[in-house]
């Protein structure tokens, strides 16, 4: 059955605290950190971007399970921050993991859900027999304009999930999506920073679509929230996933392991793939995982996943790559000036 | 660096592809077409280095060319790969973190960009292991 063959996450080493950003803009840092539920976020190094993080995540995944590189038939990188407007990130990833040249590749963009769109595409290709393995990556060096609400959360990181049929560590029982044209967040061609509709990004956007896809999944599977051991929801901040999980009937314990946002920030396309990775870091055979992503514009992809015995078998070495918890530990803190330098916010002559 | 020149070295930069001499067991990075020890008796075969090694020596760069100026101060080191050969690369750490003999492992990073509209060159750097 189709499922996740292996996974790997990557988070840069640098961090900035919410209170440090608030200090620069004369805002109440403690209040903002408590309101968003985000106390710090990751910051990319000067030489890191979506391509480098995608390669590191994919290499970590392959360290856990050695897949024949020529059997990787597709690579999709979902991101809002592809380093090139025209030239695929996915081809560089393919070259750097030795999967080229007999493979297809493309870069995806659907705000924060491009990574899960890649999982669905790989599932379709694996299930149709077009490819043996596909690699779906969600990664971002997320943008937020200086002084904008997004700046408190827009962070950097990502994860790679390899999809296949042969002894998956977690079977994907079903996927479904819920999509409408909802302009809650966008970035026009050539613009450096995204724009958003403020409070409009809540009820008619995030909550409507996450609940739409989640209800659809529960209905199609004939399940209730208590049937699942873990749940992962898109996490632009900690407030939204906590609220939507409660509205749907999931508990704080179920979303706990997959909620990386309080110490990581919003990795946009990387958010749900990192959440899945953090959950697989602790999952046991038989555990059932409920996943719903969200991408502005707007849509949600839901997944029903069951962890298999393979996760503890000889073919899979979970400890061969760092866990999300290990990647989050020992961050190196920057002040706002160094953060601005790292993010290219200082105009150089 | 011209685009074709960067592209030709891509596999060496991305995946540390070098080679070794099957006759004497000596490893080469960058790859060589002929073993300098075995000459015509040597048999050169492709090899992908593991990317694990140690710092043999290093220098802290404080004044760099324009492409690297933003990153100063940074460490450039001669890395002794575990297979025995050496290569020069940047080690990503604070200047006071690096020391001779320090174990390092490879990472995939941006080497430099040709301005805002040119090609972005990626390759291998090292971090403390």
XYZ file of C-alpha atoms in Angstrom:
478
model
C 0.000 0.000 0.000
C 1.192 3.527 -0.746
C 2.821 5.366 2.106
C 5.824 7.160 3.542
C 9.025 5.204 2.874
C 11.322 7.535 4.811
C 11.433 11.132 6.010
C 13.874 13.834 7.045
C 13.544 17.358 8.381
C 15.947 20.279 8.353
C 15.945 23.411 10.517
C 18.680 26.085 10.387
C 20.756 26.726 13.491
C 19.886 30.386 14.058
C 16.950 31.760 16.115
C 15.440 35.117 16.984
C 13.082 35.656 19.901
C 9.653 37.212 19.367
C 10.493 39.753 22.070
C 13.612 40.893 20.174
C 11.535 41.629 17.042
C 8.917 43.422 19.158
C 11.635 45.520 20.835
C 12.633 47.014 17.465
C 9.063 47.946 16.549
C 8.096 49.274 19.982
C 5.538 46.528 20.531
C 4.801 44.462 23.624
C 6.866 41.327 22.970
C 5.498 39.260 25.850
C 1.944 39.983 24.756
C 2.645 39.136 21.102
C 4.505 35.922 22.021
C 1.620 34.839 24.252
C -1.023 35.806 21.683
C 0.637 33.929 18.819
C 2.000 31.147 21.014
C 5.382 31.617 19.309
C 8.323 32.532 21.513
C 11.093 32.270 18.896
C 11.621 31.352 15.254
C 14.374 29.873 13.095
C 16.475 32.081 10.811
C 18.441 30.815 7.791
C 22.208 31.187 7.650
C 23.632 33.591 5.068
C 24.282 30.681 2.681
C 21.024 28.776 3.212
C 17.920 28.902 1.040
C 15.036 26.625 0.053
C 17.311 24.513 -2.173
C 20.008 23.902 0.469
C 17.416 23.039 3.133
C 15.577 20.723 0.730
C 18.817 18.886 -0.081
C 19.705 18.486 3.598
C 16.201 17.204 4.434
C 16.286 14.719 1.524
C 19.775 13.506 2.496
C 18.628 12.979 6.100
C 15.682 10.946 4.786
C 18.014 8.805 2.671
C 20.338 8.342 5.677
C 17.419 6.704 7.493
C 16.670 4.399 4.572
C 18.885 3.812 1.587
C 16.703 3.870 -1.514
C 18.300 3.046 -4.893
C 18.743 6.513 -6.387
C 17.725 5.393 -9.873
C 14.387 4.195 -8.460
C 13.446 7.775 -7.453
C 11.172 8.733 -10.324
C 9.886 12.131 -9.214
C 10.953 15.062 -7.042
C 8.593 17.905 -6.172
C 9.682 20.860 -4.069
C 6.848 22.961 -2.670
C 7.821 26.460 -1.552
C 6.998 30.165 -1.627
C 10.686 31.023 -1.670
C 12.270 29.152 -4.558
C 15.635 30.896 -5.077
C 14.983 31.255 -8.807
C 11.802 32.586 -10.423
C 12.677 30.366 -13.402
C 14.938 27.345 -12.826
C 13.728 24.402 -10.792
C 14.821 23.851 -7.196
C 13.759 20.224 -7.663
C 16.379 19.568 -10.369
C 19.173 20.753 -8.049
C 17.826 18.513 -5.281
C 17.741 15.596 -7.727
C 21.364 16.219 -8.726
C 22.494 16.573 -5.107
C 20.941 13.276 -4.015
C 22.072 11.419 -7.133
C 18.583 10.771 -8.501
C 19.132 12.388 -11.925
C 18.672 12.015 -14.868
C 15.821 9.498 -15.283
C 13.207 11.286 -13.196
C 10.571 13.971 -13.483
C 10.766 17.107 -11.358
C 8.828 20.301 -10.762
C 8.514 23.125 -8.278
C 5.133 23.591 -6.624
C 3.574 26.712 -5.159
C 0.317 26.843 -3.190
C 1.213 29.168 -0.317
C 1.781 26.971 2.745
C 0.394 23.705 1.347
C 2.687 23.162 -1.646
C 4.531 20.445 0.296
C 1.403 18.354 0.870
C 0.358 18.904 -2.763
C 3.686 17.234 -3.614
C 2.812 14.257 -1.385
C -0.506 13.831 -3.209
C 1.193 14.034 -6.622
C 3.752 11.410 -5.604
C 0.961 9.184 -4.246
C -0.869 9.355 -7.570
C 2.253 8.484 -9.541
C 3.198 5.619 -7.231
C -0.344 4.206 -7.173
C -0.626 4.377 -10.964
C 2.674 2.532 -11.339
C 4.387 5.418 -13.142
C 7.205 5.587 -10.581
C 8.619 3.412 -7.798
C 9.502 6.217 -5.384
C 8.667 9.916 -5.332
C 10.128 12.624 -3.153
C 7.859 15.399 -1.847
C 9.543 18.315 -0.119
C 8.011 21.317 1.610
C 10.544 24.008 2.539
C 10.679 27.769 2.893
C 12.787 30.669 3.968
C 9.533 32.415 4.754
C 9.114 36.095 4.057
C 7.444 38.671 6.272
C 7.813 42.429 5.750
C 9.672 44.359 8.483
C 7.162 45.488 11.098
C 4.349 43.317 9.697
C 2.567 40.772 11.902
C 4.057 37.995 9.735
C 7.584 38.982 10.745
C 7.052 37.496 14.208
C 6.501 34.032 12.793
C 7.988 33.748 9.243
C 10.843 31.270 9.730
C 12.967 28.750 7.828
C 12.938 24.966 7.570
C 11.479 22.048 5.705
C 11.090 18.321 5.406
C 11.301 15.634 2.734
C 8.963 12.661 2.537
C 9.691 9.776 0.166
C 6.530 8.097 -1.073
C 6.360 4.518 -2.334
C 4.602 1.162 -2.205
C 7.324 -1.111 -0.870
C 7.181 -1.579 2.936
C 6.222 1.972 3.956
C 6.951 3.071 7.539
C 3.499 4.668 7.464
C 0.636 3.817 5.130
C -1.420 6.674 3.733
C -4.962 5.305 3.922
C -6.591 8.210 2.126
C -6.125 11.815 1.076
C -8.690 14.449 0.145
C -8.681 18.186 -0.469
C -10.891 21.247 -0.039
C -10.130 24.237 -2.285
C -11.756 27.607 -3.073
C -10.631 30.978 -4.466
C -10.111 32.946 -1.246
C -7.710 35.940 -1.343
C -6.464 35.891 2.266
C -2.694 36.069 1.546
C -0.735 36.662 -1.646
C 2.492 37.910 -3.142
C 2.496 39.494 -6.586
C 5.221 38.779 -9.136
C 8.411 40.697 -8.335
C 7.318 41.711 -4.826
C 9.684 40.963 -1.964
C 7.105 40.471 0.760
C 3.611 38.962 0.847
C 0.421 40.858 1.661
C -2.497 39.520 3.653
C -6.050 40.282 4.587
C -5.410 40.530 8.333
C -8.306 39.009 10.251
C -9.768 37.756 6.956
C -7.081 35.036 7.057
C -8.942 33.435 9.997
C -12.572 32.310 9.690
C -13.224 32.431 5.907
C -9.749 31.154 5.091
C -7.812 28.951 7.577
C -10.696 27.687 9.682
C -13.123 27.126 6.794
C -10.660 25.145 4.688
C -8.987 23.153 7.458
C -12.379 22.167 8.828
C -13.685 21.503 5.308
C -10.928 19.021 4.495
C -10.895 17.508 7.991
C -14.660 16.903 8.041
C -14.454 15.437 4.534
C -11.746 13.016 5.664
C -13.608 11.930 8.824
C -16.749 11.408 6.756
C -14.994 9.425 3.999
C -13.115 7.236 6.499
C -16.060 6.877 8.883
C -13.811 7.881 11.777
C -14.002 10.245 14.742
C -11.119 12.296 16.246
C -10.631 9.831 19.102
C -9.683 7.120 16.560
C -6.359 8.922 15.997
C -3.257 8.931 18.205
C -1.825 12.110 16.718
C -3.035 15.059 14.675
C -1.125 17.690 12.710
C -2.664 20.911 11.459
C -1.044 23.732 9.538
C 0.607 25.983 12.070
C 1.050 29.637 11.024
C 1.100 30.299 14.782
C 0.192 28.115 17.761
C -3.225 29.733 18.247
C -4.828 28.584 14.963
C -3.993 24.832 15.143
C -4.933 24.707 18.844
C -8.275 26.362 18.104
C -9.147 24.303 15.029
C -8.180 21.037 16.710
C -10.503 21.879 19.597
C -13.317 22.820 17.184
C -12.907 19.447 15.444
C -12.707 17.469 18.698
C -8.987 16.660 18.858
C -7.131 17.030 22.149
C -4.007 18.975 23.104
C -2.205 15.635 23.609
C -2.980 14.517 20.048
C -1.508 17.655 18.448
C 1.411 17.930 20.926
C 4.305 16.161 19.143
C 3.530 17.686 15.737
C 3.211 21.257 17.005
C 6.692 22.634 16.344
C 5.605 26.245 15.804
C 6.166 27.648 19.353
C 9.946 27.193 18.981
C 10.238 27.047 15.185
C 7.853 29.679 13.825
C 5.937 29.277 10.582
C 7.986 27.473 7.952
C 5.153 28.010 5.424
C 5.351 25.047 2.983
C 7.580 23.249 5.476
C 5.138 23.519 8.396
C 3.041 20.360 7.945
C 5.900 18.192 6.559
C 7.983 19.189 9.633
C 4.955 18.415 11.836
C 4.633 14.970 10.207
C 8.380 14.393 10.737
C 8.183 15.397 14.413
C 5.267 12.996 14.886
C 7.020 10.132 13.069
C 10.022 10.773 15.368
C 7.948 9.465 18.296
C 5.292 7.269 16.644
C 4.975 3.523 17.262
C 3.667 0.804 14.948
C -0.122 0.944 14.765
C -0.377 4.652 15.622
C -2.879 6.525 13.483
C -2.126 10.090 12.398
C -4.562 12.715 11.124
C -3.070 15.496 8.994
C -4.578 18.655 7.519
C -2.477 21.284 5.795
C -3.558 24.746 4.734
C -2.391 27.007 1.944
C -3.698 30.526 1.477
C -5.544 31.265 -1.684
C -6.943 28.801 -0.414
C -7.015 25.073 0.195
C -6.400 22.209 2.574
C -5.129 18.655 2.018
C -6.058 16.002 4.574
C -4.319 12.640 5.114
C -5.193 9.579 7.174
C -1.973 7.721 8.055
C -1.238 4.477 9.905
C 2.295 3.781 11.170
C 3.515 0.272 10.313
C 5.929 -2.228 11.912
C 8.545 -1.196 9.330
C 9.328 1.952 11.360
C 11.001 -0.305 13.941
C 12.441 -2.844 11.481
C 15.965 -3.333 10.157
C 15.233 -1.576 6.851
C 14.639 1.740 8.615
C 17.091 3.457 10.968
C 15.217 6.285 12.664
C 18.266 7.424 14.642
C 20.441 7.828 11.514
C 19.242 11.438 11.180
C 18.381 14.101 13.759
C 14.837 14.330 15.118
C 12.910 17.616 14.910
C 13.435 17.950 18.671
C 17.201 17.615 18.181
C 17.148 20.130 15.319
C 15.280 22.603 17.520
C 17.748 22.237 20.401
C 20.871 24.387 20.810
C 19.738 27.290 18.637
C 22.084 30.220 18.247
C 20.302 33.494 19.002
C 20.617 36.598 16.844
C 19.714 40.197 17.617
C 17.519 42.046 15.120
C 20.468 43.640 13.306
C 22.106 40.279 12.543
C 18.697 38.799 11.721
C 18.151 41.614 9.196
C 21.541 40.806 7.645
C 20.719 37.079 7.469
C 17.360 37.751 5.823
C 18.745 40.239 3.288
C 16.649 43.043 4.740
C 19.557 45.496 4.641
C 19.849 47.257 1.292
C 23.476 46.994 0.134
C 25.114 49.338 -2.399
C 32.911 32.014 -12.867
C 31.313 31.233 -16.218
C 28.129 29.156 -16.196
C 29.612 26.195 -18.191
C 32.641 26.059 -15.868
C 30.404 25.924 -12.805
C 28.174 23.312 -14.440
C 31.125 21.063 -15.400
C 32.242 20.862 -11.752
C 28.706 20.392 -10.418
C 28.961 16.744 -9.405
C 32.312 17.348 -7.668
C 30.889 20.324 -5.766
C 27.487 18.806 -4.919
C 28.383 15.217 -4.131
C 32.162 15.186 -3.598
C 32.630 12.969 -6.620
C 36.285 12.210 -7.045
C 38.120 8.999 -7.870
C 40.761 6.573 -6.649
C 43.432 4.291 -8.002
C 42.463 0.635 -7.661
C 46.098 -0.393 -8.043
C 47.530 1.533 -5.076
C 44.349 2.612 -3.242
C 45.112 6.348 -3.335
C 42.093 8.698 -3.403
C 41.851 11.914 -5.404
C 39.742 15.024 -4.998
C 39.291 16.730 -7.355
C 39.445 13.668 -9.614
C 42.599 12.916 -11.588
C 42.860 11.213 -14.953
C 46.120 9.442 -14.055
C 47.552 8.083 -10.798
C 50.832 9.982 -10.230
C 52.298 6.965 -8.396
C 51.221 4.057 -10.607
C 51.240 5.944 -13.925
C 50.201 3.532 -16.715
C 49.808 0.640 -14.260
C 47.152 2.547 -12.305
C 43.422 1.971 -12.727
C 41.349 5.080 -11.961
C 37.714 4.497 -10.876
C 34.995 6.954 -9.801
C 34.369 7.406 -6.090
C 31.924 9.465 -4.025
C 33.514 10.646 -0.770
C 31.569 10.177 2.465
C 32.014 13.810 3.453
C 33.391 13.000 6.912
C 36.801 14.321 7.833
C 38.914 16.421 10.160
C 40.412 19.908 10.019
C 44.097 19.634 9.124
C 44.637 23.407 9.225
C 42.586 26.566 8.790
C 42.604 30.303 8.345
C 40.045 32.909 9.421
C 39.132 35.196 6.542
C 38.389 38.742 7.704
C 38.882 40.601 4.430
C 37.211 38.858 1.508
C 36.355 39.565 -2.106
C 32.961 41.153 -2.850
C 31.165 37.807 -3.352
C 32.045 36.640 0.159
C 32.273 39.945 2.040
C 28.916 39.540 3.783
C 30.064 36.293 5.409
C 33.243 37.595 7.108
C 34.723 36.532 9.420
C 34.603 32.915 8.235
C 36.872 29.891 8.354
C 38.523 28.299 5.323
C 40.110 24.960 6.139
C 42.027 22.135 4.569
C 39.832 19.156 5.348
C 41.410 15.722 5.530
C 38.662 13.410 4.307
C 38.398 10.049 6.057
C 39.525 8.333 2.842
C 42.866 10.117 3.165
C 42.864 12.903 0.616
C 42.493 16.617 1.368
C 40.305 19.414 0.036
C 39.841 23.114 0.765
C 36.427 24.277 1.931
C 34.609 26.674 4.211
C 33.768 25.445 7.717
C 30.570 26.981 9.050
C 31.148 27.892 12.682
C 32.245 30.814 14.802
C 35.937 31.729 14.319
C 36.744 30.607 17.884
C 34.963 27.261 17.464
C 37.316 25.773 14.873
C 40.482 23.907 15.821
C 43.021 21.620 14.158
C 41.872 18.000 14.359
C 38.190 18.943 14.766
C 35.859 16.341 13.158
C 33.636 17.816 10.445
C 30.898 16.582 8.107
C 29.700 17.869 4.758
C 26.646 20.092 4.229
C 25.022 21.488 1.097
C 25.223 25.274 0.964
C 25.219 28.242 -1.342
C 28.802 29.090 -2.346
C 28.063 32.427 -4.004
C 25.623 34.242 -6.279
C 26.533 36.202 -9.369
C 24.746 39.393 -8.292
C 20.937 39.545 -8.144
C 20.324 38.167 -11.630
C 23.176 35.696 -12.216
C 23.452 32.017 -11.458
C 23.552 30.761 -7.852
C 26.459 28.374 -7.253
C 25.819 25.590 -4.739
C 28.293 23.160 -3.287
C 29.810 21.482 -0.265
C 30.889 23.178 2.942
C 31.573 21.591 6.318
C 30.154 21.915 9.822
C 31.477 20.554 13.127
C 30.456 16.860 13.312
